[in-house]
Amino acid sequence: MKIKTIFSTLLLGLIVTTTSCTKDNYDAPESTLMGRIVYKGEPLQLRGTSEAIQLQLYQDGYEKHDPINVFVGQDGVYSAKLFDGEYKMVTRDHNGPWVNSRDTTIIQVKGNTTHDVEVTPFYTISNADISLAGNTVKANFTINKVAGTKIDRIILLMNTTNFVDDVWHNILRADDADRESVWNAEGAYSMEQDLTNNDAFQKAKTVFARVCVWSSGADQGIYSPVVRLK
């Protein structure tokens, strides 16, 4: 009886182990869906840290209907490993510096598949020129109104790494806000900061910068490309 019990226990353990291995040995997805968030074919510059900007993918025919969250980088580029098949893509609800249209796009993924997501931003930034002269940083850029009604704030940001946004800025965050010239800003705009007494700047071996325009009511701002100043 004792031998039979031991044998039964070993057999049960073998079955459990085999079942667990079978569950763990599914093939990983090998196809890649990639693309950009664009306006008129041009990629938008975004906040890329803390998984701030997300797209969502859904696939019919499965009991689980939770979305596959796809994170977008600060250069507007996204990428996801998927199985071949048909997917429905939408932007995350009320997420991003653009009109919350959430149009559904059907995408057939087979092998490496490219799909750009066209959105209508509240504002865009063009002709950005950020320069460093001694201890003074200057930013000149153009604010283009697309679908926005009012600007909440305009921000000049500096960091020691090339990830720069309203959260990652260990050297400088300078906000222009709470005045009519900011609320209705459009066209050429300039910002300037003296960094003489900024210890983080004085100690930094590398310095990166960009500017941000934050539309009133939006959960995210639109950015200029990151530039290296030092």
PDB file of C-alpha atoms in Angstrom:
ATOM      1  CA  MET A   1       0.000   0.000   0.000  1.00  0.00           C
ATOM      2  CA  LYS A   2       2.839   2.381   0.847  1.00  0.00           C
ATOM      3  CA  ILE A   3       4.576   1.602  -2.472  1.00  0.00           C
ATOM      4  CA  LYS A   4       1.337   2.208  -4.384  1.00  0.00           C
ATOM      5  CA  THR A   5       0.820   5.534  -2.598  1.00  0.00           C
ATOM      6  CA  ILE A   6       4.339   6.697  -3.442  1.00  0.00           C
ATOM      7  CA  PHE A   7       3.912   5.620  -7.063  1.00  0.00           C
ATOM      8  CA  SER A   8       0.564   7.444  -7.320  1.00  0.00           C
ATOM      9  CA  THR A   9       2.114  10.585  -5.852  1.00  0.00           C
ATOM     10  CA  LEU A  10       5.009  10.459  -8.301  1.00  0.00           C
ATOM     11  CA  LEU A  11       2.631   9.880 -11.207  1.00  0.00           C
ATOM     12  CA  LEU A  12       0.446  12.806 -10.154  1.00  0.00           C
ATOM     13  CA  GLY A  13       3.530  15.005  -9.857  1.00  0.00           C
ATOM     14  CA  LEU A  14       4.640  13.970 -13.327  1.00  0.00           C
ATOM     15  CA  ILE A  15       1.224  14.813 -14.790  1.00  0.00           C
ATOM     16  CA  VAL A  16       1.181  18.226 -13.086  1.00  0.00           C
ATOM     17  CA  THR A  17       4.739  18.960 -14.225  1.00  0.00           C
ATOM     18  CA  THR A  18       3.979  17.903 -17.793  1.00  0.00           C
ATOM     19  CA  THR A  19       0.807  20.010 -17.847  1.00  0.00           C
ATOM     20  CA  SER A  20       2.664  23.031 -16.447  1.00  0.00           C
ATOM     21  CA  CYS A  21       5.423  22.659 -19.016  1.00  0.00           C
ATOM     22  CA  THR A  22       2.835  22.402 -21.786  1.00  0.00           C
ATOM     23  CA  LYS A  23       1.220  25.649 -20.608  1.00  0.00           C
ATOM     24  CA  ASP A  24       4.577  27.400 -20.352  1.00  0.00           C
ATOM     25  CA  ASN A  25       5.851  26.228 -23.738  1.00  0.00           C
ATOM     26  CA  TYR A  26       3.482  28.078 -26.046  1.00  0.00           C
ATOM     27  CA  ASP A  27       5.309  29.782 -28.883  1.00  0.00           C
ATOM     28  CA  ALA A  28       5.916  33.487 -28.289  1.00  0.00           C
ATOM     29  CA  PRO A  29       4.469  35.911 -30.856  1.00  0.00           C
ATOM     30  CA  GLU A  30       6.921  36.526 -33.682  1.00  0.00           C
ATOM     31  CA  SER A  31       5.150  39.140 -35.806  1.00  0.00           C
ATOM     32  CA  THR A  32       5.715  42.858 -35.224  1.00  0.00           C
ATOM     33  CA  LEU A  33       3.194  45.660 -35.601  1.00  0.00           C
ATOM     34  CA  MET A  34       4.948  49.017 -35.775  1.00  0.00           C
ATOM     35  CA  GLY A  35       4.146  52.565 -36.781  1.00  0.00           C
ATOM     36  CA  ARG A  36       3.928  56.204 -35.743  1.00  0.00           C
ATOM     37  CA  ILE A  37       1.405  58.672 -34.357  1.00  0.00           C
ATOM     38  CA  VAL A  38       1.172  61.238 -37.161  1.00  0.00           C
ATOM     39  CA  TYR A  39      -0.551  64.422 -38.265  1.00  0.00           C
ATOM     40  CA  LYS A  40      -0.571  64.974 -42.021  1.00  0.00           C
ATOM     41  CA  GLY A  41       2.009  62.220 -42.322  1.00  0.00           C
ATOM     42  CA  GLU A  42       4.472  63.778 -39.857  1.00  0.00           C
ATOM     43  CA  PRO A  43       5.223  62.016 -36.543  1.00  0.00           C
ATOM     44  CA  LEU A  44       4.219  63.870 -33.394  1.00  0.00           C
ATOM     45  CA  GLN A  45       6.663  64.464 -30.550  1.00  0.00           C
ATOM     46  CA  LEU A  46       5.242  63.230 -27.262  1.00  0.00           C
ATOM     47  CA  ARG A  47       5.983  62.335 -23.671  1.00  0.00           C
ATOM     48  CA  GLY A  48       7.637  58.929 -23.811  1.00  0.00           C
ATOM     49  CA  THR A  49       8.172  58.116 -20.127  1.00  0.00           C
ATOM     50  CA  SER A  50       5.901  56.432 -17.567  1.00  0.00           C
ATOM     51  CA  GLU A  51       3.868  54.775 -20.343  1.00  0.00           C
ATOM     52  CA  ALA A  52       2.032  58.081 -20.745  1.00  0.00           C
ATOM     53  CA  ILE A  53       0.744  57.604 -24.306  1.00  0.00           C
ATOM     54  CA  GLN A  54      -0.978  54.342 -25.179  1.00  0.00           C
ATOM     55  CA  LEU A  55      -2.772  52.682 -28.059  1.00  0.00           C
ATOM     56  CA  GLN A  56      -5.150  49.783 -27.492  1.00  0.00           C
ATOM     57  CA  LEU A  57      -5.593  46.617 -29.550  1.00  0.00           C
ATOM     58  CA  TYR A  58      -8.567  44.261 -29.380  1.00  0.00           C
ATOM     59  CA  GLN A  59      -9.053  40.848 -30.962  1.00  0.00           C
ATOM     60  CA  ASP A  60     -12.443  39.172 -31.438  1.00  0.00           C
ATOM     61  CA  GLY A  61     -13.117  35.506 -30.790  1.00  0.00           C
ATOM     62  CA  TYR A  62     -11.585  35.233 -27.329  1.00  0.00           C
ATOM     63  CA  GLU A  63     -13.256  35.110 -23.918  1.00  0.00           C
ATOM     64  CA  LYS A  64     -10.892  37.748 -22.558  1.00  0.00           C
ATOM     65  CA  HIS A  65     -11.698  41.151 -24.031  1.00  0.00           C
ATOM     66  CA  ASP A  66      -9.155  43.272 -22.165  1.00  0.00           C
ATOM     67  CA  PRO A  67      -7.138  45.466 -24.543  1.00  0.00           C
ATOM     68  CA  ILE A  68      -3.524  44.892 -25.444  1.00  0.00           C
ATOM     69  CA  ASN A  69      -1.859  48.137 -24.367  1.00  0.00           C
ATOM     70  CA  VAL A  70       0.800  49.432 -26.748  1.00  0.00           C
ATOM     71  CA  PHE A  71       3.095  52.171 -25.460  1.00  0.00           C
ATOM     72  CA  VAL A  72       4.277  55.039 -27.661  1.00  0.00           C
ATOM     73  CA  GLY A  73       7.778  56.534 -27.474  1.00  0.00           C
ATOM     74  CA  GLN A  74       8.652  60.232 -27.288  1.00  0.00           C
ATOM     75  CA  ASP A  75       9.335  60.278 -31.033  1.00  0.00           C
ATOM     76  CA  GLY A  76       5.788  59.072 -31.737  1.00  0.00           C
ATOM     77  CA  VAL A  77       6.891  55.538 -32.659  1.00  0.00           C
ATOM     78  CA  TYR A  78       5.234  52.382 -31.321  1.00  0.00           C
ATOM     79  CA  SER A  79       5.981  48.667 -31.696  1.00  0.00           C
ATOM     80  CA  ALA A  80       4.316  45.473 -30.445  1.00  0.00           C
ATOM     81  CA  LYS A  81       5.008  41.751 -30.770  1.00  0.00           C
ATOM     82  CA  LEU A  82       1.807  39.945 -31.814  1.00  0.00           C
ATOM     83  CA  PHE A  83       0.479  36.747 -33.303  1.00  0.00           C
ATOM     84  CA  ASP A  84      -0.739  36.940 -36.896  1.00  0.00           C
ATOM     85  CA  GLY A  85      -4.424  37.844 -37.132  1.00  0.00           C
ATOM     86  CA  GLU A  86      -6.985  40.633 -37.287  1.00  0.00           C
ATOM     87  CA  TYR A  87      -6.861  43.359 -34.649  1.00  0.00           C
ATOM     88  CA  LYS A  88      -8.920  46.448 -33.878  1.00  0.00           C
ATOM     89  CA  MET A  89      -6.884  49.500 -32.874  1.00  0.00           C
ATOM     90  CA  VAL A  90      -8.088  52.612 -31.031  1.00  0.00           C
ATOM     91  CA  THR A  91      -6.375  55.401 -29.139  1.00  0.00           C
ATOM     92  CA  ARG A  92      -6.774  55.255 -25.370  1.00  0.00           C
ATOM     93  CA  ASP A  93      -9.767  57.271 -24.160  1.00  0.00           C
ATOM     94  CA  HIS A  94      -8.892  60.905 -23.361  1.00  0.00           C
ATOM     95  CA  ASN A  95      -5.185  60.178 -23.680  1.00  0.00           C
ATOM     96  CA  GLY A  96      -2.857  62.302 -25.783  1.00  0.00           C
ATOM     97  CA  PRO A  97      -2.620  65.918 -26.980  1.00  0.00           C
ATOM     98  CA  TRP A  98      -5.204  65.435 -29.740  1.00  0.00           C
ATOM     99  CA  VAL A  99      -8.939  65.337 -30.422  1.00  0.00           C
ATOM    100  CA  ASN A 100     -10.499  62.315 -28.706  1.00  0.00           C
ATOM    101  CA  SER A 101     -12.122  60.767 -31.801  1.00  0.00           C
ATOM    102  CA  ARG A 102     -11.197  57.112 -31.027  1.00  0.00           C
ATOM    103  CA  ASP A 103     -11.946  55.858 -34.539  1.00  0.00           C
ATOM    104  CA  THR A 104     -11.518  52.085 -34.806  1.00  0.00           C
ATOM    105  CA  THR A 105      -9.033  50.802 -37.379  1.00  0.00           C
ATOM    106  CA  ILE A 106      -8.954  47.182 -38.540  1.00  0.00           C
ATOM    107  CA  ILE A 107      -5.390  45.908 -38.972  1.00  0.00           C
ATOM    108  CA  GLN A 108      -4.343  42.589 -40.497  1.00  0.00           C
ATOM    109  CA  VAL A 109      -1.082  41.551 -38.877  1.00  0.00           C
ATOM    110  CA  LYS A 110       1.049  39.112 -40.840  1.00  0.00           C
ATOM    111  CA  GLY A 111       4.776  39.097 -40.277  1.00  0.00           C
ATOM    112  CA  ASN A 112       6.189  42.604 -39.949  1.00  0.00           C
ATOM    113  CA  THR A 113       3.281  45.020 -40.418  1.00  0.00           C
ATOM    114  CA  THR A 114       3.413  48.829 -40.475  1.00  0.00           C
ATOM    115  CA  HIS A 115       0.489  51.097 -39.633  1.00  0.00           C
ATOM    116  CA  ASP A 116       0.601  54.843 -38.894  1.00  0.00           C
ATOM    117  CA  VAL A 117      -2.130  56.313 -36.683  1.00  0.00           C
ATOM    118  CA  GLU A 118      -3.455  59.662 -37.935  1.00  0.00           C
ATOM    119  CA  VAL A 119      -4.719  62.051 -35.235  1.00  0.00           C
ATOM    120  CA  THR A 120      -5.748  65.710 -35.034  1.00  0.00           C
ATOM    121  CA  PRO A 121      -3.588  67.477 -32.425  1.00  0.00           C
ATOM    122  CA  PHE A 122      -4.728  70.554 -30.543  1.00  0.00           C
ATOM    123  CA  TYR A 123      -1.442  72.300 -31.408  1.00  0.00           C
ATOM    124  CA  THR A 124       1.832  71.500 -33.119  1.00  0.00           C
ATOM    125  CA  ILE A 125       5.310  72.967 -32.710  1.00  0.00           C
ATOM    126  CA  SER A 126       7.511  73.751 -35.694  1.00  0.00           C
ATOM    127  CA  ASN A 127      10.803  75.543 -36.436  1.00  0.00           C
ATOM    128  CA  ALA A 128      12.113  74.802 -32.945  1.00  0.00           C
ATOM    129  CA  ASP A 129      15.575  76.270 -32.336  1.00  0.00           C
ATOM    130  CA  ILE A 130      16.974  75.720 -28.838  1.00  0.00           C
ATOM    131  CA  SER A 131      20.486  76.981 -28.196  1.00  0.00           C
ATOM    132  CA  LEU A 132      22.928  77.420 -25.343  1.00  0.00           C
ATOM    133  CA  ALA A 133      25.241  80.420 -25.050  1.00  0.00           C
ATOM    134  CA  GLY A 134      27.321  80.322 -21.894  1.00  0.00           C
ATOM    135  CA  ASN A 135      24.832  80.044 -19.045  1.00  0.00           C
ATOM    136  CA  THR A 136      21.810  81.151 -21.053  1.00  0.00           C
ATOM    137  CA  VAL A 137      19.405  78.831 -22.846  1.00  0.00           C
ATOM    138  CA  LYS A 138      17.155  80.281 -25.541  1.00  0.00           C
ATOM    139  CA  ALA A 139      14.250  78.655 -27.347  1.00  0.00           C
ATOM    140  CA  ASN A 140      12.579  80.047 -30.452  1.00  0.00           C
ATOM    141  CA  PHE A 141       9.727  78.121 -32.038  1.00  0.00           C
ATOM    142  CA  THR A 142       6.396  78.395 -33.821  1.00  0.00           C
ATOM    143  CA  ILE A 143       3.103  77.383 -32.219  1.00  0.00           C
ATOM    144  CA  ASN A 144       0.545  76.171 -34.749  1.00  0.00           C
ATOM    145  CA  LYS A 145      -3.092  76.042 -33.673  1.00  0.00           C
ATOM    146  CA  VAL A 146      -4.922  73.045 -35.172  1.00  0.00           C
ATOM    147  CA  ALA A 147      -7.924  72.114 -33.019  1.00  0.00           C
ATOM    148  CA  GLY A 148      -7.117  73.769 -29.703  1.00  0.00           C
ATOM    149  CA  THR A 149      -9.054  76.624 -28.140  1.00  0.00           C
ATOM    150  CA  LYS A 150      -6.711  77.744 -25.367  1.00  0.00           C
ATOM    151  CA  ILE A 151      -3.182  77.013 -24.153  1.00  0.00           C
ATOM    152  CA  ASP A 152      -2.757  76.152 -20.492  1.00  0.00           C
ATOM    153  CA  ARG A 153       1.035  76.477 -20.362  1.00  0.00           C
ATOM    154  CA  ILE A 154       4.216  76.508 -22.435  1.00  0.00           C
ATOM    155  CA  ILE A 155       7.228  74.739 -20.946  1.00  0.00           C
ATOM    156  CA  LEU A 156      10.986  74.780 -21.525  1.00  0.00           C
ATOM    157  CA  LEU A 157      12.565  71.555 -20.278  1.00  0.00           C
ATOM    158  CA  MET A 158      16.146  70.369 -19.790  1.00  0.00           C
ATOM    159  CA  ASN A 159      17.527  67.026 -18.638  1.00  0.00           C
ATOM    160  CA  THR A 160      20.849  65.205 -18.418  1.00  0.00           C
ATOM    161  CA  THR A 161      19.530  62.339 -20.583  1.00  0.00           C
ATOM    162  CA  ASN A 162      17.737  62.340 -23.921  1.00  0.00           C
ATOM    163  CA  PHE A 163      14.457  61.480 -22.208  1.00  0.00           C
ATOM    164  CA  VAL A 164      13.002  64.930 -21.620  1.00  0.00           C
ATOM    165  CA  ASP A 165       9.405  65.757 -20.704  1.00  0.00           C
ATOM    166  CA  ASP A 166       7.204  67.359 -18.045  1.00  0.00           C
ATOM    167  CA  VAL A 167       8.193  64.613 -15.570  1.00  0.00           C
ATOM    168  CA  TRP A 168      11.823  63.915 -16.559  1.00  0.00           C
ATOM    169  CA  HIS A 169      13.687  67.244 -16.298  1.00  0.00           C
ATOM    170  CA  ASN A 170      16.392  67.176 -13.637  1.00  0.00           C
ATOM    171  CA  ILE A 171      17.994  70.439 -14.810  1.00  0.00           C
ATOM    172  CA  LEU A 172      15.161  72.807 -15.671  1.00  0.00           C
ATOM    173  CA  ARG A 173      11.432  73.187 -15.981  1.00  0.00           C
ATOM    174  CA  ALA A 174      10.348  76.739 -16.814  1.00  0.00           C
ATOM    175  CA  ASP A 175       6.598  77.325 -17.287  1.00  0.00           C
ATOM    176  CA  ASP A 176       4.936  80.235 -19.018  1.00  0.00           C
ATOM    177  CA  ALA A 177       1.346  80.184 -17.735  1.00  0.00           C
ATOM    178  CA  ASP A 178      -1.574  82.107 -16.263  1.00  0.00           C
ATOM    179  CA  ARG A 179      -1.552  85.059 -18.621  1.00  0.00           C
ATOM    180  CA  GLU A 180      -3.391  86.025 -21.781  1.00  0.00           C
ATOM    181  CA  SER A 181      -0.279  86.064 -23.972  1.00  0.00           C
ATOM    182  CA  VAL A 182       0.118  82.348 -23.215  1.00  0.00           C
ATOM    183  CA  TRP A 183      -3.547  81.373 -23.436  1.00  0.00           C
ATOM    184  CA  ASN A 184      -3.843  82.725 -26.969  1.00  0.00           C
ATOM    185  CA  ALA A 185      -0.290  82.125 -28.146  1.00  0.00           C
ATOM    186  CA  GLU A 186       0.069  81.345 -31.828  1.00  0.00           C
ATOM    187  CA  GLY A 187       2.915  81.882 -34.262  1.00  0.00           C
ATOM    188  CA  ALA A 188       6.462  82.786 -33.184  1.00  0.00           C
ATOM    189  CA  TYR A 189       7.254  82.313 -29.500  1.00  0.00           C
ATOM    190  CA  SER A 190      10.456  82.700 -27.454  1.00  0.00           C
ATOM    191  CA  MET A 191      11.674  81.600 -24.029  1.00  0.00           C
ATOM    192  CA  GLU A 192      14.949  82.323 -22.240  1.00  0.00           C
ATOM    193  CA  GLN A 193      16.476  81.215 -18.932  1.00  0.00           C
ATOM    194  CA  ASP A 194      19.646  82.185 -17.061  1.00  0.00           C
ATOM    195  CA  LEU A 195      21.287  79.046 -15.641  1.00  0.00           C
ATOM    196  CA  THR A 196      24.166  80.721 -13.805  1.00  0.00           C
ATOM    197  CA  ASN A 197      22.864  79.637 -10.398  1.00  0.00           C
ATOM    198  CA  ASN A 198      21.503  76.291 -11.552  1.00  0.00           C
ATOM    199  CA  ASP A 199      23.737  73.723  -9.815  1.00  0.00           C
ATOM    200  CA  ALA A 200      22.405  70.782 -11.826  1.00  0.00           C
ATOM    201  CA  PHE A 201      23.279  72.553 -15.069  1.00  0.00           C
ATOM    202  CA  GLN A 202      26.730  73.570 -13.874  1.00  0.00           C
ATOM    203  CA  LYS A 203      27.559  69.964 -12.924  1.00  0.00           C
ATOM    204  CA  ALA A 204      25.983  68.305 -15.960  1.00  0.00           C
ATOM    205  CA  LYS A 205      28.250  66.719 -18.560  1.00  0.00           C
ATOM    206  CA  THR A 206      25.387  66.252 -21.018  1.00  0.00           C
ATOM    207  CA  VAL A 207      22.345  68.480 -21.501  1.00  0.00           C
ATOM    208  CA  PHE A 208      19.237  67.832 -23.600  1.00  0.00           C
ATOM    209  CA  ALA A 209      16.240  70.106 -24.101  1.00  0.00           C
ATOM    210  CA  ARG A 210      12.840  70.482 -25.737  1.00  0.00           C
ATOM    211  CA  VAL A 211       9.746  72.655 -25.421  1.00  0.00           C
ATOM    212  CA  CYS A 212       6.150  71.674 -24.739  1.00  0.00           C
ATOM    213  CA  VAL A 213       2.771  73.275 -25.470  1.00  0.00           C
ATOM    214  CA  TRP A 214      -0.029  72.062 -23.201  1.00  0.00           C
ATOM    215  CA  SER A 215      -3.578  72.626 -24.395  1.00  0.00           C
ATOM    216  CA  SER A 216      -6.204  73.481 -21.784  1.00  0.00           C
ATOM    217  CA  GLY A 217      -8.104  70.362 -20.709  1.00  0.00           C
ATOM    218  CA  ALA A 218      -5.617  67.906 -22.249  1.00  0.00           C
ATOM    219  CA  ASP A 219      -3.937  65.159 -20.241  1.00  0.00           C
ATOM    220  CA  GLN A 220      -0.685  65.476 -22.231  1.00  0.00           C
ATOM    221  CA  GLY A 221       1.294  68.162 -24.031  1.00  0.00           C
ATOM    222  CA  ILE A 222       2.780  68.271 -27.523  1.00  0.00           C
ATOM    223  CA  TYR A 223       6.566  68.598 -27.755  1.00  0.00           C
ATOM    224  CA  SER A 224       9.385  69.647 -30.028  1.00  0.00           C
ATOM    225  CA  PRO A 225      12.115  67.122 -30.892  1.00  0.00           C
ATOM    226  CA  VAL A 226      14.800  66.561 -28.260  1.00  0.00           C
ATOM    227  CA  VAL A 227      18.051  68.402 -28.980  1.00  0.00           C
ATOM    228  CA  ARG A 228      21.438  67.978 -27.351  1.00  0.00           C
ATOM    229  CA  LEU A 229      22.968  71.227 -26.097  1.00  0.00           C
ATOM    230  CA  LYS A 230      26.049  69.901 -24.321  1.00  0.00           C
TER     231      LYS A 230
END
